[in-house]
Amino acid sequence: MHKKITPKKIIVIGGDGFCGWPTALHLSNLGHRVTIVDNLSRRWIDTQLGANSLTPIATVEDRLTAWTEATGKVIHFECIDAAREFDRLAALLASIRPDTVIHFGEQRAAPYSMKTVTEKRYTVDNNISATHNLLAAVTALGLDPHIVHLGTMGVYGYDDAGLEIPEGYLSVYVPGDDKRIVQRDILYPTNPGSVYHLTKSMDQLLFQFYAKNDLLRITDLHQGIVWGTQTDETRLDERLINRFDYDGDYGTVLNRFLMQAVVGHPLTVHGSGGQTRAFIHIQDTVKCIALAVANPPRPEGRVAILNQMTECHTVRDLAMLIAKLSDARVAFVSNPRNEAAENDLRVSNRTFLDLGLNPITLEAGLLEETRDIAAKYAHRCIPEMIPCVSTWTDRQQPGVVDMGDVA
Ligand code: NAD
Ligand code: USQ
């Protein structure tokens, strides 16, 4: 049983996606009135790439029917392109007058954003326009929803700065004109590593401006790499199952390794695998967003920035851990990305811990994920979709396994 909450009217943009779908279900389960806005572009991109989700995902209509059958609750759906259909987005906002808008509706794969000039332009046009359309519409309509945006840890870059990455703002102390030391809180300097991450860095400036100028209440969640598939709600019916991307563009590293282990493919570590990244389980993503929804910032002109991650690991350590659990082999392949070969990473996630987040650890979640998802649906894997062939520049080579790379 969930404790009683004051129901809110919530729009979830991008609510058919990997993070958005389980979030919409969780918020509906808590008693909120949820409307999903999605243009289904993610499903269309799968078709374009010849890829699929390892888990069989139902149509939106079947998903929503299954949710009502399982819980008696109703989630509404509107097929709107937030980047290109400003008038329809604004009309929906005007009719619902939401208390909260959660914005997941962006092209989120770094390798896809680096494929060719077409995908670079699409990612920038889509992501920046969707974010700006939302902010401009809310302002023009005189609405005051709390806007919760899914940003990324990657806006900070991954260089080892010798300090714990703070939650969005960096206190700097610089000598002023009269040699007095002046203190300022600035946005932590961005250092994006892909066109996709660049759009998230640009989103930050859009939020900074609208929070200052129009006193919009905005929470930007700088999220790490999400792993896992199911949440308490998506487990209720097979038609509610969440997507599991494993292909070279959309598959994220830990889910890819889990899938590779069960289909007998060597684990594809890029370069030396010394890249340290921040991770979070999908169940914790959903919990963090509910916590953010319940704790809006005051309209004081400053964006609330929270780091949404729970553990840091190197890619190499993850591969070794999964290899040990599954007897998989590890392949150190050419790195298709232009990124540091090795980096340290320390991140503050104090706000969510203080709000009561009790993270799912890798140790606790890996076994279930392997047994109930990767192994169960391994037969759906399309082997040709496994290699990472999108390269950052002409200097990089695709991450393809040569048996000489295997350890
Ligand atoms: P996803 O691609 O599975 O979902 C995004 C959804 O947004 C899709 O359903 C897509 O159809 C929709 N969408 C895209 N552009 C749209 C538009 N113009 N109008 C309407 N709908 C649109 O991605 P995800 O993994 O669920 O990520 C959601 C958000 O979280 C993204 O903004 C991403 O940057 C961020 N994020 C994801 C991860 C991760 O590991 N998956 C980590 C950090 C941050
Ligand atoms: N990697 C491998 N082998 C693989 C795939 C990836 O070694 O088979 C490496 C990559 O080179 C990279 C690291 O693993 O160093 C992470 O790659 P990823 O694809 O798991 O994650 P990334 O591209 O950073 O993007 C994902 C989501 C994105 C989100 C981001 C959070 O797709 O939406 O914003 O994680 S973060 O990385 O913290 O910025």
Short mmCIF file of C-alpha atoms and ligand atoms in Angstrom, two decimals:
data_model
loop_
_atom_site.label_atom_id
_atom_site.label_comp_id
_atom_site.label_asym_id
_atom_site.label_seq_id
_atom_site.Cartn_x
_atom_site.Cartn_y
_atom_site.Cartn_z
CA MET A 1 0.00 0.00 0.00
CA HIS A 2 1.20 3.47 -0.87
CA LYS A 3 0.73 6.23 1.66
CA LYS A 4 -1.91 8.83 0.85
CA ILE A 5 -0.84 11.63 -1.43
CA THR A 6 -2.50 14.73 -2.83
CA PRO A 7 -3.27 13.74 -6.45
CA LYS A 8 -1.60 15.91 -9.08
CA LYS A 9 -2.33 16.36 -12.77
CA ILE A 10 0.88 15.19 -14.43
CA ILE A 11 1.94 15.23 -18.08
CA VAL A 12 4.75 12.82 -18.94
CA ILE A 13 6.43 13.82 -22.21
CA GLY A 14 8.28 10.81 -23.61
CA GLY A 15 6.11 8.51 -21.49
CA ASP A 16 6.33 5.58 -23.94
CA GLY A 17 10.11 5.29 -23.50
CA PHE A 18 12.41 3.25 -21.27
CA CYS A 19 12.36 5.66 -18.30
CA GLY A 20 9.06 7.41 -19.07
CA TRP A 21 6.81 4.34 -19.22
CA PRO A 22 7.60 2.90 -15.76
CA THR A 23 7.51 6.44 -14.34
CA ALA A 24 4.01 7.04 -15.75
CA LEU A 25 2.83 3.73 -14.24
CA HIS A 26 4.37 4.48 -10.85
CA LEU A 27 2.86 7.95 -10.64
CA SER A 28 -0.54 6.60 -11.72
CA ASN A 29 -0.25 3.89 -9.07
CA LEU A 30 0.47 6.54 -6.45
CA GLY A 31 -2.88 8.15 -7.35
CA HIS A 32 -1.80 10.95 -9.71
CA ARG A 33 -3.75 11.72 -12.89
CA VAL A 34 -1.29 10.96 -15.66
CA THR A 35 -1.33 11.90 -19.35
CA ILE A 36 1.44 10.59 -21.59
CA VAL A 37 2.61 12.72 -24.53
CA ASP A 38 4.83 10.86 -27.00
CA ASN A 39 5.35 10.95 -30.76
CA LEU A 40 6.51 7.29 -30.76
CA SER A 41 9.75 8.34 -32.47
CA ARG A 42 11.71 5.78 -30.43
CA ARG A 43 9.69 2.92 -31.91
CA TRP A 44 10.16 4.43 -35.36
CA ILE A 45 13.95 4.67 -34.89
CA ASP A 46 14.05 0.94 -34.02
CA THR A 47 12.39 0.25 -37.37
CA GLN A 48 14.83 2.56 -39.14
CA LEU A 49 17.84 0.82 -37.53
CA GLY A 50 16.45 -2.70 -37.94
CA ALA A 51 16.76 -3.07 -34.16
CA ASN A 52 14.31 -4.17 -31.47
CA SER A 53 13.84 -4.20 -27.74
CA LEU A 54 15.01 -7.56 -26.32
CA THR A 55 11.76 -7.62 -24.35
CA PRO A 56 8.60 -7.72 -26.49
CA ILE A 57 6.91 -4.35 -25.98
CA ALA A 58 3.17 -4.02 -26.55
CA THR A 59 1.55 -1.24 -28.57
CA VAL A 60 0.69 1.90 -26.60
CA GLU A 61 -3.00 1.01 -26.79
CA ASP A 62 -2.39 -2.49 -25.38
CA ARG A 63 -0.12 -1.12 -22.68
CA LEU A 64 -2.79 1.33 -21.50
CA THR A 65 -5.55 -1.30 -21.61
CA ALA A 66 -3.37 -3.69 -19.61
CA TRP A 67 -2.75 -1.00 -17.00
CA THR A 68 -6.47 -0.39 -16.53
CA GLU A 69 -7.18 -4.13 -16.37
CA ALA A 70 -4.42 -4.66 -13.79
CA THR A 71 -5.20 -1.70 -11.54
CA GLY A 72 -8.50 -0.07 -12.49
CA LYS A 73 -6.57 3.15 -13.14
CA VAL A 74 -6.57 5.13 -16.39
CA ILE A 75 -3.60 6.78 -18.12
CA HIS A 76 -4.40 9.04 -21.07
CA PHE A 77 -2.23 9.20 -24.18
CA GLU A 78 -1.68 11.99 -26.73
CA CYS A 79 0.48 11.43 -29.82
CA ILE A 80 2.16 14.84 -30.10
CA ASP A 81 5.62 15.79 -31.36
CA ALA A 82 6.78 18.23 -28.67
CA ALA A 83 9.49 19.59 -30.98
CA ARG A 84 7.35 20.18 -34.06
CA GLU A 85 3.74 20.53 -32.95
CA PHE A 86 3.89 23.57 -30.70
CA ASP A 87 0.20 24.46 -31.09
CA ARG A 88 -1.01 20.98 -30.15
CA LEU A 89 1.35 20.86 -27.17
CA ALA A 90 0.19 24.29 -26.00
CA ALA A 91 -3.49 23.34 -26.46
CA LEU A 92 -3.00 20.23 -24.31
CA LEU A 93 -1.21 22.21 -21.60
CA ALA A 94 -4.02 24.80 -21.65
CA SER A 95 -6.71 22.15 -21.32
CA ILE A 96 -5.06 20.04 -18.59
CA ARG A 97 -3.37 22.88 -16.65
CA PRO A 98 -0.93 20.34 -15.15
CA ASP A 99 0.61 20.62 -11.70
CA THR A 100 3.71 18.86 -13.01
CA VAL A 101 5.25 18.21 -16.43
CA ILE A 102 7.97 15.56 -16.61
CA HIS A 103 10.09 15.89 -19.72
CA PHE A 104 11.76 12.73 -21.04
CA GLY A 105 10.96 13.51 -24.70
CA GLU A 106 14.39 13.71 -26.31
CA GLN A 107 16.66 11.62 -28.56
CA ARG A 108 18.84 10.04 -25.90
CA ALA A 109 21.49 7.83 -27.52
CA ALA A 110 25.01 9.27 -27.79
CA PRO A 111 26.10 6.83 -30.57
CA TYR A 112 22.93 7.56 -32.58
CA SER A 113 23.61 11.30 -32.25
CA MET A 114 27.11 10.78 -33.73
CA LYS A 115 26.15 8.56 -36.69
CA THR A 116 26.01 11.05 -39.56
CA VAL A 117 25.14 14.69 -40.09
CA THR A 118 21.47 13.67 -40.38
CA GLU A 119 21.32 12.22 -36.86
CA LYS A 120 23.37 15.11 -35.44
CA ARG A 121 20.91 17.64 -36.86
CA TYR A 122 17.89 15.60 -35.82
CA THR A 123 19.15 15.28 -32.24
CA VAL A 124 19.82 19.01 -31.88
CA ASP A 125 16.59 20.08 -33.60
CA ASN A 126 14.46 17.59 -31.69
CA ASN A 127 15.92 18.03 -28.22
CA ILE A 128 16.36 21.77 -28.14
CA SER A 129 12.99 22.49 -29.78
CA ALA A 130 11.10 20.09 -27.52
CA THR A 131 12.58 21.68 -24.40
CA HIS A 132 12.12 25.24 -25.60
CA ASN A 133 8.58 24.62 -26.86
CA LEU A 134 7.59 23.37 -23.42
CA LEU A 135 9.12 26.37 -21.63
CA ALA A 136 7.73 28.89 -24.11
CA ALA A 137 4.23 27.37 -24.05
CA VAL A 138 4.01 27.29 -20.27
CA THR A 139 5.17 30.90 -20.08
CA ALA A 140 2.83 32.14 -22.83
CA LEU A 141 -0.14 30.43 -21.17
CA GLY A 142 0.70 31.87 -17.75
CA LEU A 143 0.80 28.37 -16.22
CA ASP A 144 2.94 27.41 -13.24
CA PRO A 145 3.62 23.68 -13.42
CA HIS A 146 6.66 22.20 -11.77
CA ILE A 147 8.83 21.07 -14.72
CA VAL A 148 10.97 18.00 -14.04
CA HIS A 149 13.54 17.35 -16.76
CA LEU A 150 15.74 14.33 -17.31
CA GLY A 151 19.24 15.60 -17.85
CA THR A 152 22.43 13.59 -17.71
CA MET A 153 25.62 13.17 -15.70
CA GLY A 154 27.45 13.59 -19.00
CA VAL A 155 26.96 17.38 -18.98
CA TYR A 156 29.71 17.54 -16.37
CA GLY A 157 32.18 15.60 -18.53
CA TYR A 158 34.19 12.74 -17.11
CA ASP A 159 37.56 14.29 -16.46
CA ASP A 160 38.90 13.65 -13.02
CA ALA A 161 38.69 17.12 -11.52
CA GLY A 162 39.99 15.95 -8.13
CA LEU A 163 36.69 16.84 -6.50
CA GLU A 164 33.29 15.34 -5.89
CA ILE A 165 30.89 16.57 -8.58
CA PRO A 166 28.39 18.80 -6.79
CA GLU A 167 24.67 19.00 -7.57
CA GLY A 168 24.76 21.36 -10.53
CA TYR A 169 26.46 24.40 -9.07
CA LEU A 170 30.09 25.10 -8.36
CA SER A 171 31.14 27.74 -5.85
CA VAL A 172 33.97 29.74 -7.39
CA TYR A 173 36.17 32.34 -5.68
CA VAL A 174 37.77 34.85 -8.04
CA PRO A 175 39.75 38.06 -7.43
CA GLY A 176 37.53 41.14 -8.12
CA ASP A 177 38.66 44.59 -9.37
CA ASP A 178 39.82 45.74 -5.96
CA LYS A 179 41.55 42.38 -5.37
CA ARG A 180 38.82 41.32 -2.97
CA ILE A 181 37.81 37.70 -3.44
CA VAL A 182 34.34 37.47 -5.00
CA GLN A 183 32.26 34.32 -4.55
CA ARG A 184 29.76 33.12 -7.15
CA ASP A 185 27.74 29.93 -7.64
CA ILE A 186 27.98 29.07 -11.33
CA LEU A 187 26.57 26.16 -13.31
CA TYR A 188 29.22 23.45 -13.16
CA PRO A 189 31.11 24.00 -16.45
CA THR A 190 29.79 21.69 -19.13
CA ASN A 191 32.06 19.35 -21.02
CA PRO A 192 29.79 17.25 -23.27
CA GLY A 193 31.19 14.15 -24.96
CA SER A 194 28.68 13.74 -27.81
CA VAL A 195 26.12 15.77 -29.76
CA TYR A 196 23.46 14.20 -27.56
CA HIS A 197 25.24 15.30 -24.37
CA LEU A 198 25.71 18.73 -25.98
CA THR A 199 21.91 19.12 -26.25
CA LYS A 200 21.58 18.41 -22.54
CA SER A 201 24.19 21.07 -21.82
CA MET A 202 22.18 23.53 -23.94
CA ASP A 203 18.96 22.54 -22.16
CA GLN A 204 20.60 23.71 -18.94
CA LEU A 205 20.89 27.27 -20.27
CA LEU A 206 17.26 27.27 -21.42
CA PHE A 207 16.22 26.28 -17.91
CA GLN A 208 18.52 28.83 -16.27
CA PHE A 209 16.97 31.63 -18.35
CA TYR A 210 13.29 30.69 -17.86
CA ALA A 211 13.77 30.09 -14.12
CA LYS A 212 15.34 33.54 -13.77
CA ASN A 213 13.15 35.50 -16.18
CA ASP A 214 9.74 33.87 -15.70
CA LEU A 215 10.25 32.29 -12.28
CA LEU A 216 9.39 28.84 -13.64
CA ARG A 217 9.87 26.08 -11.10
CA ILE A 218 12.28 23.61 -12.69
CA THR A 219 14.07 20.52 -11.41
CA ASP A 220 16.82 19.16 -13.69
CA LEU A 221 17.80 15.59 -12.82
CA HIS A 222 21.33 14.79 -13.90
CA GLN A 223 20.94 11.07 -14.30
CA GLY A 224 23.60 8.38 -14.67
CA ILE A 225 23.35 5.32 -16.94
CA VAL A 226 20.16 3.43 -16.21
CA TRP A 227 20.26 -0.36 -16.01
CA GLY A 228 17.66 -3.03 -15.32
CA THR A 229 14.24 -3.39 -16.91
CA GLN A 230 11.34 -4.04 -14.61
CA THR A 231 9.74 -2.06 -11.81
CA ASP A 232 7.00 -3.05 -9.36
CA GLU A 233 4.37 -1.79 -11.81
CA THR A 234 5.76 -3.17 -15.10
CA ARG A 235 5.85 -6.66 -13.53
CA LEU A 236 2.06 -6.66 -13.03
CA ASP A 237 1.26 -7.88 -16.56
CA GLU A 238 3.45 -9.06 -19.44
CA ARG A 239 1.94 -6.36 -21.68
CA LEU A 240 3.37 -3.74 -19.29
CA ILE A 241 6.95 -4.95 -19.68
CA ASN A 242 9.55 -2.22 -20.13
CA ARG A 243 11.88 -1.99 -23.13
CA PHE A 244 15.44 -3.40 -22.97
CA ASP A 245 17.76 -1.90 -25.59
CA TYR A 246 20.87 -3.88 -26.46
CA ASP A 247 21.84 -2.65 -29.96
CA GLY A 248 25.06 -0.74 -30.65
CA ASP A 249 23.31 2.65 -30.64
CA TYR A 250 20.69 2.51 -27.87
CA GLY A 251 21.91 -0.36 -25.69
CA THR A 252 23.61 1.00 -22.58
CA VAL A 253 26.71 -0.70 -21.33
CA LEU A 254 25.50 -2.82 -18.41
CA ASN A 255 22.36 -4.09 -20.15
CA ARG A 256 24.49 -4.87 -23.21
CA PHE A 257 26.93 -6.91 -21.13
CA LEU A 258 24.07 -8.87 -19.51
CA MET A 259 22.59 -9.66 -22.92
CA GLN A 260 26.00 -10.52 -24.42
CA ALA A 261 26.70 -12.92 -21.54
CA VAL A 262 23.52 -14.92 -22.13
CA VAL A 263 23.81 -15.11 -25.93
CA GLY A 264 27.46 -16.19 -25.73
CA HIS A 265 28.90 -13.00 -27.25
CA PRO A 266 32.15 -11.69 -25.72
CA LEU A 267 31.58 -8.61 -23.54
CA THR A 268 32.59 -5.64 -25.69
CA VAL A 269 34.76 -3.37 -23.52
CA HIS A 270 35.71 -0.19 -25.42
CA GLY A 271 39.44 0.45 -25.21
CA SER A 272 40.95 -0.39 -21.83
CA GLY A 273 37.57 -0.11 -20.07
CA GLY A 274 38.96 2.44 -17.62
CA GLN A 275 36.00 4.79 -18.23
CA THR A 276 34.24 5.35 -14.90
CA ARG A 277 30.53 6.06 -15.14
CA ALA A 278 27.63 6.60 -12.75
CA PHE A 279 24.76 4.06 -12.68
CA ILE A 280 21.23 3.77 -11.36
CA HIS A 281 18.62 0.98 -11.49
CA ILE A 282 15.36 1.75 -13.33
CA GLN A 283 13.36 1.11 -10.12
CA ASP A 284 15.39 3.85 -8.41
CA THR A 285 14.92 6.18 -11.40
CA VAL A 286 11.19 5.91 -10.91
CA LYS A 287 11.46 6.47 -7.16
CA CYS A 288 13.72 9.50 -7.62
CA ILE A 289 11.27 11.09 -10.03
CA ALA A 290 8.39 10.56 -7.61
CA LEU A 291 10.52 12.21 -4.90
CA ALA A 292 11.30 15.12 -7.23
CA VAL A 293 7.60 15.52 -8.08
CA ALA A 294 6.74 15.63 -4.37
CA ASN A 295 9.40 18.25 -3.62
CA PRO A 296 9.17 21.12 -6.12
CA PRO A 297 11.56 24.04 -5.74
CA ARG A 298 10.26 27.47 -4.80
CA PRO A 299 9.92 30.06 -7.61
CA GLU A 300 13.09 31.88 -6.63
CA GLY A 301 14.80 32.08 -9.99
CA ARG A 302 17.16 29.15 -9.59
CA VAL A 303 16.89 25.68 -11.18
CA ALA A 304 17.06 22.81 -8.68
CA ILE A 305 19.73 20.42 -9.99
CA LEU A 306 19.93 16.95 -8.46
CA ASN A 307 22.33 14.15 -9.32
CA GLN A 308 20.29 11.01 -9.95
CA MET A 309 22.75 8.12 -9.65
CA THR A 310 23.65 5.56 -7.02
CA GLU A 311 27.01 3.88 -7.83
CA CYS A 312 30.14 4.52 -9.93
CA HIS A 313 32.05 1.74 -11.71
CA THR A 314 34.55 1.37 -14.48
CA VAL A 315 33.36 -0.40 -17.61
CA ARG A 316 36.21 -2.90 -17.12
CA ASP A 317 35.09 -3.80 -13.57
CA LEU A 318 31.51 -4.32 -14.74
CA ALA A 319 32.69 -6.65 -17.50
CA MET A 320 34.85 -8.61 -15.06
CA LEU A 321 31.96 -8.91 -12.58
CA ILE A 322 29.55 -10.24 -15.22
CA ALA A 323 32.21 -12.52 -16.71
CA LYS A 324 32.72 -14.04 -13.26
CA LEU A 325 28.98 -14.60 -12.74
CA SER A 326 28.39 -16.06 -16.19
CA ASP A 327 31.65 -17.48 -17.56
CA ALA A 328 31.43 -14.97 -20.43
CA ARG A 329 34.64 -13.91 -22.16
CA VAL A 330 35.72 -10.27 -22.28
CA ALA A 331 36.84 -8.57 -25.51
CA PHE A 332 38.82 -5.32 -25.37
CA VAL A 333 37.64 -3.84 -28.68
CA SER A 334 38.60 -0.65 -30.45
CA ASN A 335 36.86 2.35 -28.84
CA PRO A 336 34.46 3.94 -31.36
CA ARG A 337 34.13 7.01 -29.10
CA ASN A 338 36.39 9.99 -28.61
CA GLU A 339 36.64 9.78 -24.82
CA ALA A 340 39.27 9.54 -22.11
CA ALA A 341 40.65 6.01 -21.80
CA GLU A 342 40.66 6.21 -17.99
CA ASN A 343 38.94 8.56 -15.56
CA ASP A 344 37.89 8.75 -11.92
CA LEU A 345 34.44 9.93 -10.92
CA ARG A 346 33.01 10.93 -7.58
CA VAL A 347 29.49 12.32 -7.47
CA SER A 348 27.33 13.84 -4.75
CA ASN A 349 23.81 12.37 -4.64
CA ARG A 350 23.10 13.80 -1.21
CA THR A 351 19.63 15.24 -1.98
CA PHE A 352 17.99 11.96 -2.95
CA LEU A 353 19.63 10.08 -0.08
CA ASP A 354 18.36 12.77 2.31
CA LEU A 355 14.87 12.45 0.78
CA GLY A 356 14.92 8.74 1.66
CA LEU A 357 16.22 6.92 -1.44
CA ASN A 358 17.46 3.44 -0.51
CA PRO A 359 19.32 2.33 -3.65
CA ILE A 360 19.17 -1.08 -5.32
CA THR A 361 22.76 -2.25 -5.58
CA LEU A 362 24.32 -3.94 -8.56
CA GLU A 363 25.00 -6.98 -6.41
CA ALA A 364 21.34 -7.31 -5.45
CA GLY A 365 19.82 -6.70 -8.89
CA LEU A 366 22.11 -8.45 -11.38
CA LEU A 367 20.93 -12.01 -10.87
CA GLU A 368 17.24 -11.25 -11.34
CA GLU A 369 17.97 -9.14 -14.39
CA THR A 370 19.98 -11.94 -16.00
CA ARG A 371 17.47 -14.69 -15.20
CA ASP A 372 14.16 -12.90 -15.78
CA ILE A 373 15.05 -10.69 -18.72
CA ALA A 374 18.29 -11.37 -20.58
CA ALA A 375 18.04 -15.19 -20.49
CA LYS A 376 14.27 -15.31 -20.94
CA TYR A 377 14.27 -13.17 -24.08
CA ALA A 378 17.71 -14.07 -25.50
CA HIS A 379 16.02 -15.74 -28.49
CA ARG A 380 14.85 -12.27 -29.66
CA CYS A 381 18.40 -10.93 -29.99
CA ILE A 382 19.42 -9.88 -33.52
CA PRO A 383 23.20 -10.60 -33.50
CA GLU A 384 23.95 -8.09 -36.31
CA MET A 385 22.69 -5.27 -34.03
CA ILE A 386 25.29 -5.95 -31.30
CA PRO A 387 28.43 -4.15 -32.62
CA CYS A 388 28.85 -0.41 -31.92
CA VAL A 389 29.50 0.88 -35.42
CA SER A 390 28.82 4.59 -34.90
CA THR A 391 32.23 6.32 -34.62
CA TRP A 392 32.82 9.78 -33.13
CA THR A 393 35.30 10.89 -35.84
CA ASP A 394 37.08 9.29 -38.80
CA ARG A 395 39.98 8.59 -36.42
CA GLN A 396 37.97 6.01 -34.44
CA GLN A 397 37.22 2.43 -35.50
CA PRO A 398 33.93 0.54 -34.84
CA GLY A 399 33.85 -1.60 -31.68
CA VAL A 400 33.82 -4.95 -33.46
CA VAL A 401 35.14 -8.15 -31.84
CA ASP A 402 38.20 -9.73 -33.40
CA MET A 403 38.98 -13.03 -31.64
CA GLY A 404 42.45 -11.64 -30.92
CA ASP A 405 40.77 -9.05 -28.62
CA VAL A 406 39.25 -11.68 -26.35
CA ALA A 407 40.61 -12.19 -22.83
P1 NAD B 1 13.79 6.58 -24.73
O1 NAD B 1 14.31 6.90 -26.09
O2 NAD B 1 13.47 5.17 -24.41
O3 NAD B 1 12.48 7.46 -24.45
C1 NAD B 1 12.29 8.77 -24.91
C2 NAD B 1 10.83 8.90 -25.34
O4 NAD B 1 10.62 10.23 -25.82
C3 NAD B 1 10.51 7.95 -26.51
O5 NAD B 1 9.33 7.23 -26.23
C4 NAD B 1 10.34 8.88 -27.71
O6 NAD B 1 9.39 8.40 -28.63
C5 NAD B 1 9.89 10.18 -27.03
N1 NAD B 1 10.25 11.40 -27.78
C6 NAD B 1 11.44 11.76 -28.31
N2 NAD B 1 11.34 12.95 -28.93
C7 NAD B 1 10.05 13.35 -28.78
C8 NAD B 1 9.32 14.49 -29.21
N3 NAD B 1 9.89 15.43 -29.96
N4 NAD B 1 8.02 14.59 -28.87
C9 NAD B 1 7.40 13.63 -28.14
N5 NAD B 1 8.03 12.52 -27.72
C10 NAD B 1 9.34 12.39 -28.03
O7 NAD B 1 14.83 7.18 -23.70
P2 NAD B 1 14.96 6.95 -22.12
O8 NAD B 1 16.06 6.03 -21.89
O9 NAD B 1 13.62 6.66 -21.55
O10 NAD B 1 15.41 8.40 -21.65
C11 NAD B 1 14.47 9.35 -21.24
C12 NAD B 1 15.18 10.63 -20.84
O11 NAD B 1 16.08 10.34 -19.77
C13 NAD B 1 16.01 11.21 -21.98
O12 NAD B 1 15.85 12.61 -22.01
C14 NAD B 1 17.42 10.84 -21.62
O13 NAD B 1 18.31 11.81 -22.08
C15 NAD B 1 17.38 10.78 -20.12
N6 NAD B 1 18.37 9.84 -19.57
C16 NAD B 1 18.34 8.50 -19.91
C17 NAD B 1 19.30 7.63 -19.39
C18 NAD B 1 19.35 6.16 -19.73
O14 NAD B 1 20.33 5.48 -19.35
N7 NAD B 1 18.37 5.61 -20.43
C19 NAD B 1 20.28 8.13 -18.52
C20 NAD B 1 20.30 9.49 -18.22
C21 NAD B 1 19.33 10.33 -18.75
N1 USQ B 2 30.77 1.04 -23.63
C1 USQ B 2 31.57 -0.08 -23.73
N2 USQ B 2 31.07 -1.16 -24.39
C2 USQ B 2 29.81 -1.18 -24.94
C3 USQ B 2 29.01 -0.03 -24.83
C4 USQ B 2 29.52 1.07 -24.16
O1 USQ B 2 32.69 -0.13 -23.23
O2 USQ B 2 29.43 -2.21 -25.54
C5 USQ B 2 31.30 2.22 -22.90
C6 USQ B 2 31.23 3.53 -23.68
O3 USQ B 2 32.36 3.71 -24.51
C7 USQ B 2 31.15 4.54 -22.54
C8 USQ B 2 30.39 3.80 -21.44
O4 USQ B 2 30.46 2.42 -21.77
O5 USQ B 2 32.42 4.82 -22.06
C9 USQ B 2 28.95 4.21 -21.30
O6 USQ B 2 28.26 4.06 -22.53
P1 USQ B 2 26.66 3.87 -22.54
O7 USQ B 2 26.26 3.63 -23.96
O8 USQ B 2 26.25 2.88 -21.53
O9 USQ B 2 26.15 5.28 -21.99
P2 USQ B 2 26.13 6.73 -22.64
O10 USQ B 2 26.47 6.74 -24.06
O11 USQ B 2 26.92 7.63 -21.74
O12 USQ B 2 24.59 7.15 -22.54
C10 USQ B 2 23.68 6.62 -21.57
C11 USQ B 2 22.28 6.96 -22.06
C12 USQ B 2 22.12 8.47 -22.07
C13 USQ B 2 22.45 9.03 -20.70
C14 USQ B 2 23.84 8.62 -20.24
C15 USQ B 2 24.10 8.96 -18.81
O13 USQ B 2 22.05 6.41 -23.35
O14 USQ B 2 20.77 8.80 -22.42
O15 USQ B 2 22.37 10.42 -20.72
O16 USQ B 2 23.93 7.18 -20.30
S1 USQ B 2 25.75 9.47 -18.52
O17 USQ B 2 26.66 8.51 -19.19
O18 USQ B 2 25.98 9.45 -17.10
O19 USQ B 2 25.90 10.78 -19.11
#
